[in-house]
């Protein structure tokens, strides 16, 4: 890990007006929705949205703008640079998550008078791990594409998997050879569901160490694969 | 930065370098050397492969064949990068960063010690200290070029790769870059300059490689560190054989090019030429006609 890169990445995020506008929105929503009974109503989804927005900028745009070429002439190992960029981006997202979490706690103290720290704490930890996976996948897709193609691939894959699962269910309920085959062979369903839950998981409402470990492992695999590809990748200078 | 790092010993060496994109061979067997304390120019028409060669040297691209070593080490070795400076033709960075914070980041990546002082000193040296706290988005093209030079020189590199460093600079900036290149050469750095400005190349480079269609079309030595190249112009009707014997070169038209070691040797040679009966009308230190050579090669 390179502290200089991590600090610069965080600086770039937190010196953006858009970042603080988003964080302010998060804080207001967390504070307002704390009046309701259900903890963590909206902010985890908004933090995930922030992860999409910031996570897709980690490598791709740098590659296209030529910034990356400038940095790669410095004595920084490519893998270290990539991991440090992920760490910086994730730190900025986690800062936002912590602020949202704090405002939910504040709201609960103000409006409800009681704080279910175990549940809200679990939501915060789940959000941390979930956003780590989002950033790791975006960086993995960025390791072999350029500009913002990583977020395009991510969205196409996420939506495509959902659509594929829906279509399999639809075909299974239909008469005919395919419907009959799908009804007796649920492996297609299971494979699609497994990919979906591994790449685009729904966080459980409570702390689930198995889930946390699975998501953290998937994120680690994505980052290692990204490093492997990025180390050998050519970065044409003056190409764009 | 601590100068415990060794100085450049062998410089940049490129052997039989080939690079293709699909079926298109861009570099077709390049051999070149840049010795420590030498400034080498790289010129050629658009599409000649200059940028590809620069990209291979900086390890942005992987060659299909051949070898690039810098002081005997592979060019992607981190020990080499620690001693490498690169000025891109166009500076691209987070435009919200100030000049100071950008340079501080670059100094951090280059592991420069005593960063604050060094950054301030570089900004002062490049004449942009007054704009240090302005965002890069407010910088002119010339100012971006100057800050590009700052980030490349901040760690006193031993190997300097410059891609059109004077592009967008005003005359003061051009003179400043010329001085900086001379300083780096004096320090013992190996400098490779990629430029379209032939006059500029002629002024700062010791040698020039003419690249055309992926091959080195010609190599021209412009000046020697320890020798002086002179051009003696004579009136017609001189004894060509006698002049060739004295100068070590046959005269072409009315001019003979000779190489001497000291200024006293110039006077001696002129005396000997006059003694043959030749009418000497001009003696000057020789600069190669890069434009003429470029026309011939390209």
PDB file of N, CA, C and O in Angstrom, chain B residues 132-169:
ATOM      1  N   UNK B 132       1.450  28.906  -7.551  1.00  0.00           N
ATOM      2  CA  UNK B 132       1.500  27.616  -6.845  1.00  0.00           C
ATOM      3  C   UNK B 132       0.157  27.216  -6.248  1.00  0.00           C
ATOM      4  O   UNK B 132      -0.192  26.037  -6.234  1.00  0.00           O
ATOM      5  N   UNK B 133      -0.586  28.212  -5.765  1.00  0.00           N
ATOM      6  CA  UNK B 133      -1.840  27.889  -5.084  1.00  0.00           C
ATOM      7  C   UNK B 133      -3.061  28.007  -5.993  1.00  0.00           C
ATOM      8  O   UNK B 133      -4.193  27.913  -5.524  1.00  0.00           O
ATOM      9  N   UNK B 134      -2.786  28.211  -7.284  1.00  0.00           N
ATOM     10  CA  UNK B 134      -3.897  28.227  -8.235  1.00  0.00           C
ATOM     11  C   UNK B 134      -4.170  26.815  -8.737  1.00  0.00           C
ATOM     12  O   UNK B 134      -3.276  25.991  -8.810  1.00  0.00           O
ATOM     13  N   UNK B 135      -5.436  26.576  -9.088  1.00  0.00           N
ATOM     14  CA  UNK B 135      -5.792  25.242  -9.601  1.00  0.00           C
ATOM     15  C   UNK B 135      -5.209  25.039 -10.991  1.00  0.00           C
ATOM     16  O   UNK B 135      -5.065  26.000 -11.756  1.00  0.00           O
ATOM     17  N   UNK B 136      -4.914  23.799 -11.321  1.00  0.00           N
ATOM     18  CA  UNK B 136      -4.338  23.503 -12.640  1.00  0.00           C
ATOM     19  C   UNK B 136      -5.291  23.898 -13.769  1.00  0.00           C
ATOM     20  O   UNK B 136      -4.855  24.188 -14.873  1.00  0.00           O
ATOM     21  N   UNK B 137      -6.595  23.918 -13.457  1.00  0.00           N
ATOM     22  CA  UNK B 137      -7.569  24.312 -14.482  1.00  0.00           C
ATOM     23  C   UNK B 137      -7.376  25.763 -14.906  1.00  0.00           C
ATOM     24  O   UNK B 137      -7.819  26.162 -15.982  1.00  0.00           O
ATOM     25  N   UNK B 138      -6.710  26.547 -14.036  1.00  0.00           N
ATOM     26  CA  UNK B 138      -6.493  27.962 -14.359  1.00  0.00           C
ATOM     27  C   UNK B 138      -5.122  28.189 -14.997  1.00  0.00           C
ATOM     28  O   UNK B 138      -4.758  29.324 -15.276  1.00  0.00           O
ATOM     29  N   UNK B 139      -4.376  27.115 -15.206  1.00  0.00           N
ATOM     30  CA  UNK B 139      -3.039  27.252 -15.792  1.00  0.00           C
ATOM     31  C   UNK B 139      -3.135  27.340 -17.316  1.00  0.00           C
ATOM     32  O   UNK B 139      -3.973  26.677 -17.929  1.00  0.00           O
ATOM     33  N   UNK B 140      -2.243  28.138 -17.892  1.00  0.00           N
ATOM     34  CA  UNK B 140      -2.163  28.178 -19.351  1.00  0.00           C
ATOM     35  C   UNK B 140      -1.376  26.948 -19.833  1.00  0.00           C
ATOM     36  O   UNK B 140      -0.778  26.234 -19.023  1.00  0.00           O
ATOM     37  N   UNK B 141      -1.373  26.742 -21.136  1.00  0.00           N
ATOM     38  CA  UNK B 141      -0.635  25.598 -21.699  1.00  0.00           C
ATOM     39  C   UNK B 141       0.844  25.659 -21.303  1.00  0.00           C
ATOM     40  O   UNK B 141       1.445  24.659 -20.924  1.00  0.00           O
ATOM     41  N   UNK B 142       1.398  26.856 -21.385  1.00  0.00           N
ATOM     42  CA  UNK B 142       2.808  27.032 -21.041  1.00  0.00           C
ATOM     43  C   UNK B 142       3.087  26.748 -19.571  1.00  0.00           C
ATOM     44  O   UNK B 142       4.100  26.149 -19.228  1.00  0.00           O
ATOM     45  N   UNK B 143       2.152  27.172 -18.715  1.00  0.00           N
ATOM     46  CA  UNK B 143       2.335  26.927 -17.276  1.00  0.00           C
ATOM     47  C   UNK B 143       2.249  25.434 -16.974  1.00  0.00           C
ATOM     48  O   UNK B 143       2.993  24.919 -16.138  1.00  0.00           O
ATOM     49  N   UNK B 144       1.345  24.748 -17.680  1.00  0.00           N
ATOM     50  CA  UNK B 144       1.235  23.292 -17.478  1.00  0.00           C
ATOM     51  C   UNK B 144       2.531  22.607 -17.916  1.00  0.00           C
ATOM     52  O   UNK B 144       2.990  21.652 -17.299  1.00  0.00           O
ATOM     53  N   UNK B 145       3.103  23.140 -18.998  1.00  0.00           N
ATOM     54  CA  UNK B 145       4.359  22.565 -19.486  1.00  0.00           C
ATOM     55  C   UNK B 145       5.467  22.775 -18.456  1.00  0.00           C
ATOM     56  O   UNK B 145       6.288  21.900 -18.215  1.00  0.00           O
ATOM     57  N   UNK B 146       5.457  23.959 -17.839  1.00  0.00           N
ATOM     58  CA  UNK B 146       6.471  24.250 -16.823  1.00  0.00           C
ATOM     59  C   UNK B 146       6.303  23.341 -15.613  1.00  0.00           C
ATOM     60  O   UNK B 146       7.276  22.839 -15.063  1.00  0.00           O
ATOM     61  N   UNK B 147       5.051  23.106 -15.219  1.00  0.00           N
ATOM     62  CA  UNK B 147       4.851  22.243 -14.047  1.00  0.00           C
ATOM     63  C   UNK B 147       5.177  20.790 -14.411  1.00  0.00           C
ATOM     64  O   UNK B 147       5.619  20.010 -13.563  1.00  0.00           O
ATOM     65  N   UNK B 148       5.006  20.480 -15.693  1.00  0.00           N
ATOM     66  CA  UNK B 148       5.426  19.152 -16.174  1.00  0.00           C
ATOM     67  C   UNK B 148       6.930  18.975 -16.028  1.00  0.00           C
ATOM     68  O   UNK B 148       7.410  17.913 -15.637  1.00  0.00           O
ATOM     69  N   UNK B 149       7.653  20.031 -16.336  1.00  0.00           N
ATOM     70  CA  UNK B 149       9.114  19.993 -16.164  1.00  0.00           C
ATOM     71  C   UNK B 149       9.460  19.849 -14.682  1.00  0.00           C
ATOM     72  O   UNK B 149      10.366  19.098 -14.305  1.00  0.00           O
ATOM     73  N   UNK B 150       8.722  20.581 -13.842  1.00  0.00           N
ATOM     74  CA  UNK B 150       8.960  20.522 -12.389  1.00  0.00           C
ATOM     75  C   UNK B 150       8.864  19.082 -11.880  1.00  0.00           C
ATOM     76  O   UNK B 150       9.752  18.601 -11.177  1.00  0.00           O
ATOM     77  N   UNK B 151       7.748  18.403 -12.247  1.00  0.00           N
ATOM     78  CA  UNK B 151       7.552  17.045 -11.720  1.00  0.00           C
ATOM     79  C   UNK B 151       8.599  16.068 -12.255  1.00  0.00           C
ATOM     80  O   UNK B 151       8.929  15.097 -11.598  1.00  0.00           O
ATOM     81  N   UNK B 152       9.118  16.364 -13.441  1.00  0.00           N
ATOM     82  CA  UNK B 152      10.118  15.450 -14.012  1.00  0.00           C
ATOM     83  C   UNK B 152      11.488  15.650 -13.375  1.00  0.00           C
ATOM     84  O   UNK B 152      12.274  14.705 -13.284  1.00  0.00           O
ATOM     85  N   UNK B 153      11.758  16.868 -12.933  1.00  0.00           N
ATOM     86  CA  UNK B 153      13.110  17.185 -12.448  1.00  0.00           C
ATOM     87  C   UNK B 153      13.227  17.189 -10.936  1.00  0.00           C
ATOM     88  O   UNK B 153      14.341  17.295 -10.403  1.00  0.00           O
ATOM     89  N   UNK B 154      12.102  17.056 -10.259  1.00  0.00           N
ATOM     90  CA  UNK B 154      12.109  17.273  -8.802  1.00  0.00           C
ATOM     91  C   UNK B 154      12.995  16.277  -8.039  1.00  0.00           C
ATOM     92  O   UNK B 154      13.492  16.577  -6.969  1.00  0.00           O
ATOM     93  N   UNK B 155      13.205  15.117  -8.622  1.00  0.00           N
ATOM     94  CA  UNK B 155      14.014  14.111  -7.922  1.00  0.00           C
ATOM     95  C   UNK B 155      15.398  13.958  -8.564  1.00  0.00           C
ATOM     96  O   UNK B 155      16.061  12.932  -8.379  1.00  0.00           O
ATOM     97  N   UNK B 156      15.838  14.983  -9.299  1.00  0.00           N
ATOM     98  CA  UNK B 156      17.154  14.967  -9.954  1.00  0.00           C
ATOM     99  C   UNK B 156      17.373  13.661 -10.721  1.00  0.00           C
ATOM    100  O   UNK B 156      18.268  12.870 -10.396  1.00  0.00           O
ATOM    101  N   UNK B 157      16.559  13.417 -11.753  1.00  0.00           N
ATOM    102  CA  UNK B 157      16.651  12.126 -12.454  1.00  0.00           C
ATOM    103  C   UNK B 157      17.961  11.963 -13.228  1.00  0.00           C
ATOM    104  O   UNK B 157      18.544  12.955 -13.669  1.00  0.00           O
ATOM    105  N   UNK B 158      18.358  10.733 -13.374  1.00  0.00           N
ATOM    106  CA  UNK B 158      19.552  10.436 -14.168  1.00  0.00           C
ATOM    107  C   UNK B 158      19.189  10.151 -15.620  1.00  0.00           C
ATOM    108  O   UNK B 158      20.062  10.159 -16.489  1.00  0.00           O
ATOM    109  N   UNK B 159      17.917   9.845 -15.850  1.00  0.00           N
ATOM    110  CA  UNK B 159      17.456   9.553 -17.213  1.00  0.00           C
ATOM    111  C   UNK B 159      16.216  10.406 -17.450  1.00  0.00           C
ATOM    112  O   UNK B 159      15.219  10.270 -16.746  1.00  0.00           O
ATOM    113  N   UNK B 160      16.312  11.267 -18.437  1.00  0.00           N
ATOM    114  CA  UNK B 160      15.239  12.223 -18.644  1.00  0.00           C
ATOM    115  C   UNK B 160      14.653  12.034 -20.039  1.00  0.00           C
ATOM    116  O   UNK B 160      15.384  12.063 -21.034  1.00  0.00           O
ATOM    117  N   UNK B 161      13.336  11.831 -20.093  1.00  0.00           N
ATOM    118  CA  UNK B 161      12.637  11.653 -21.372  1.00  0.00           C
ATOM    119  C   UNK B 161      11.697  12.847 -21.568  1.00  0.00           C
ATOM    120  O   UNK B 161      10.792  13.053 -20.765  1.00  0.00           O
ATOM    121  N   UNK B 162      11.959  13.601 -22.601  1.00  0.00           N
ATOM    122  CA  UNK B 162      11.191  14.826 -22.822  1.00  0.00           C
ATOM    123  C   UNK B 162      10.436  14.734 -24.135  1.00  0.00           C
ATOM    124  O   UNK B 162      11.049  14.518 -25.185  1.00  0.00           O
ATOM    125  N   UNK B 163       9.122  14.879 -24.059  1.00  0.00           N
ATOM    126  CA  UNK B 163       8.312  14.836 -25.267  1.00  0.00           C
ATOM    127  C   UNK B 163       7.796  16.238 -25.540  1.00  0.00           C
ATOM    128  O   UNK B 163       6.924  16.732 -24.826  1.00  0.00           O
ATOM    129  N   UNK B 164       8.326  16.874 -26.537  1.00  0.00           N
ATOM    130  CA  UNK B 164       7.954  18.240 -26.907  1.00  0.00           C
ATOM    131  C   UNK B 164       7.930  19.156 -25.678  1.00  0.00           C
ATOM    132  O   UNK B 164       6.894  19.760 -25.366  1.00  0.00           O
ATOM    133  N   UNK B 165       9.042  19.297 -24.970  1.00  0.00           N
ATOM    134  CA  UNK B 165       9.001  20.073 -23.717  1.00  0.00           C
ATOM    135  C   UNK B 165       8.779  21.562 -23.922  1.00  0.00           C
ATOM    136  O   UNK B 165       8.362  22.243 -22.991  1.00  0.00           O
ATOM    137  N   UNK B 166       9.051  22.078 -25.131  1.00  0.00           N
ATOM    138  CA  UNK B 166       8.885  23.517 -25.326  1.00  0.00           C
ATOM    139  C   UNK B 166       7.556  23.861 -25.999  1.00  0.00           C
ATOM    140  O   UNK B 166       7.295  25.020 -26.274  1.00  0.00           O
ATOM    141  N   UNK B 167       6.736  22.828 -26.206  1.00  0.00           N
ATOM    142  CA  UNK B 167       5.453  23.066 -26.858  1.00  0.00           C
ATOM    143  C   UNK B 167       4.576  23.964 -25.976  1.00  0.00           C
ATOM    144  O   UNK B 167       4.353  23.677 -24.805  1.00  0.00           O
ATOM    145  N   UNK B 168       4.093  25.053 -26.535  1.00  0.00           N
ATOM    146  CA  UNK B 168       3.213  25.969 -25.802  1.00  0.00           C
ATOM    147  C   UNK B 168       3.949  26.970 -24.936  1.00  0.00           C
ATOM    148  O   UNK B 168       3.320  27.747 -24.230  1.00  0.00           O
ATOM    149  N   UNK B 169       5.276  26.950 -24.957  1.00  0.00           N
ATOM    150  CA  UNK B 169       6.035  27.870 -24.097  1.00  0.00           C
ATOM    151  C   UNK B 169       6.341  29.180 -24.816  1.00  0.00           C
ATOM    152  O   UNK B 169       6.555  29.197 -26.034  1.00  0.00           O
TER     153      UNK B 169
END
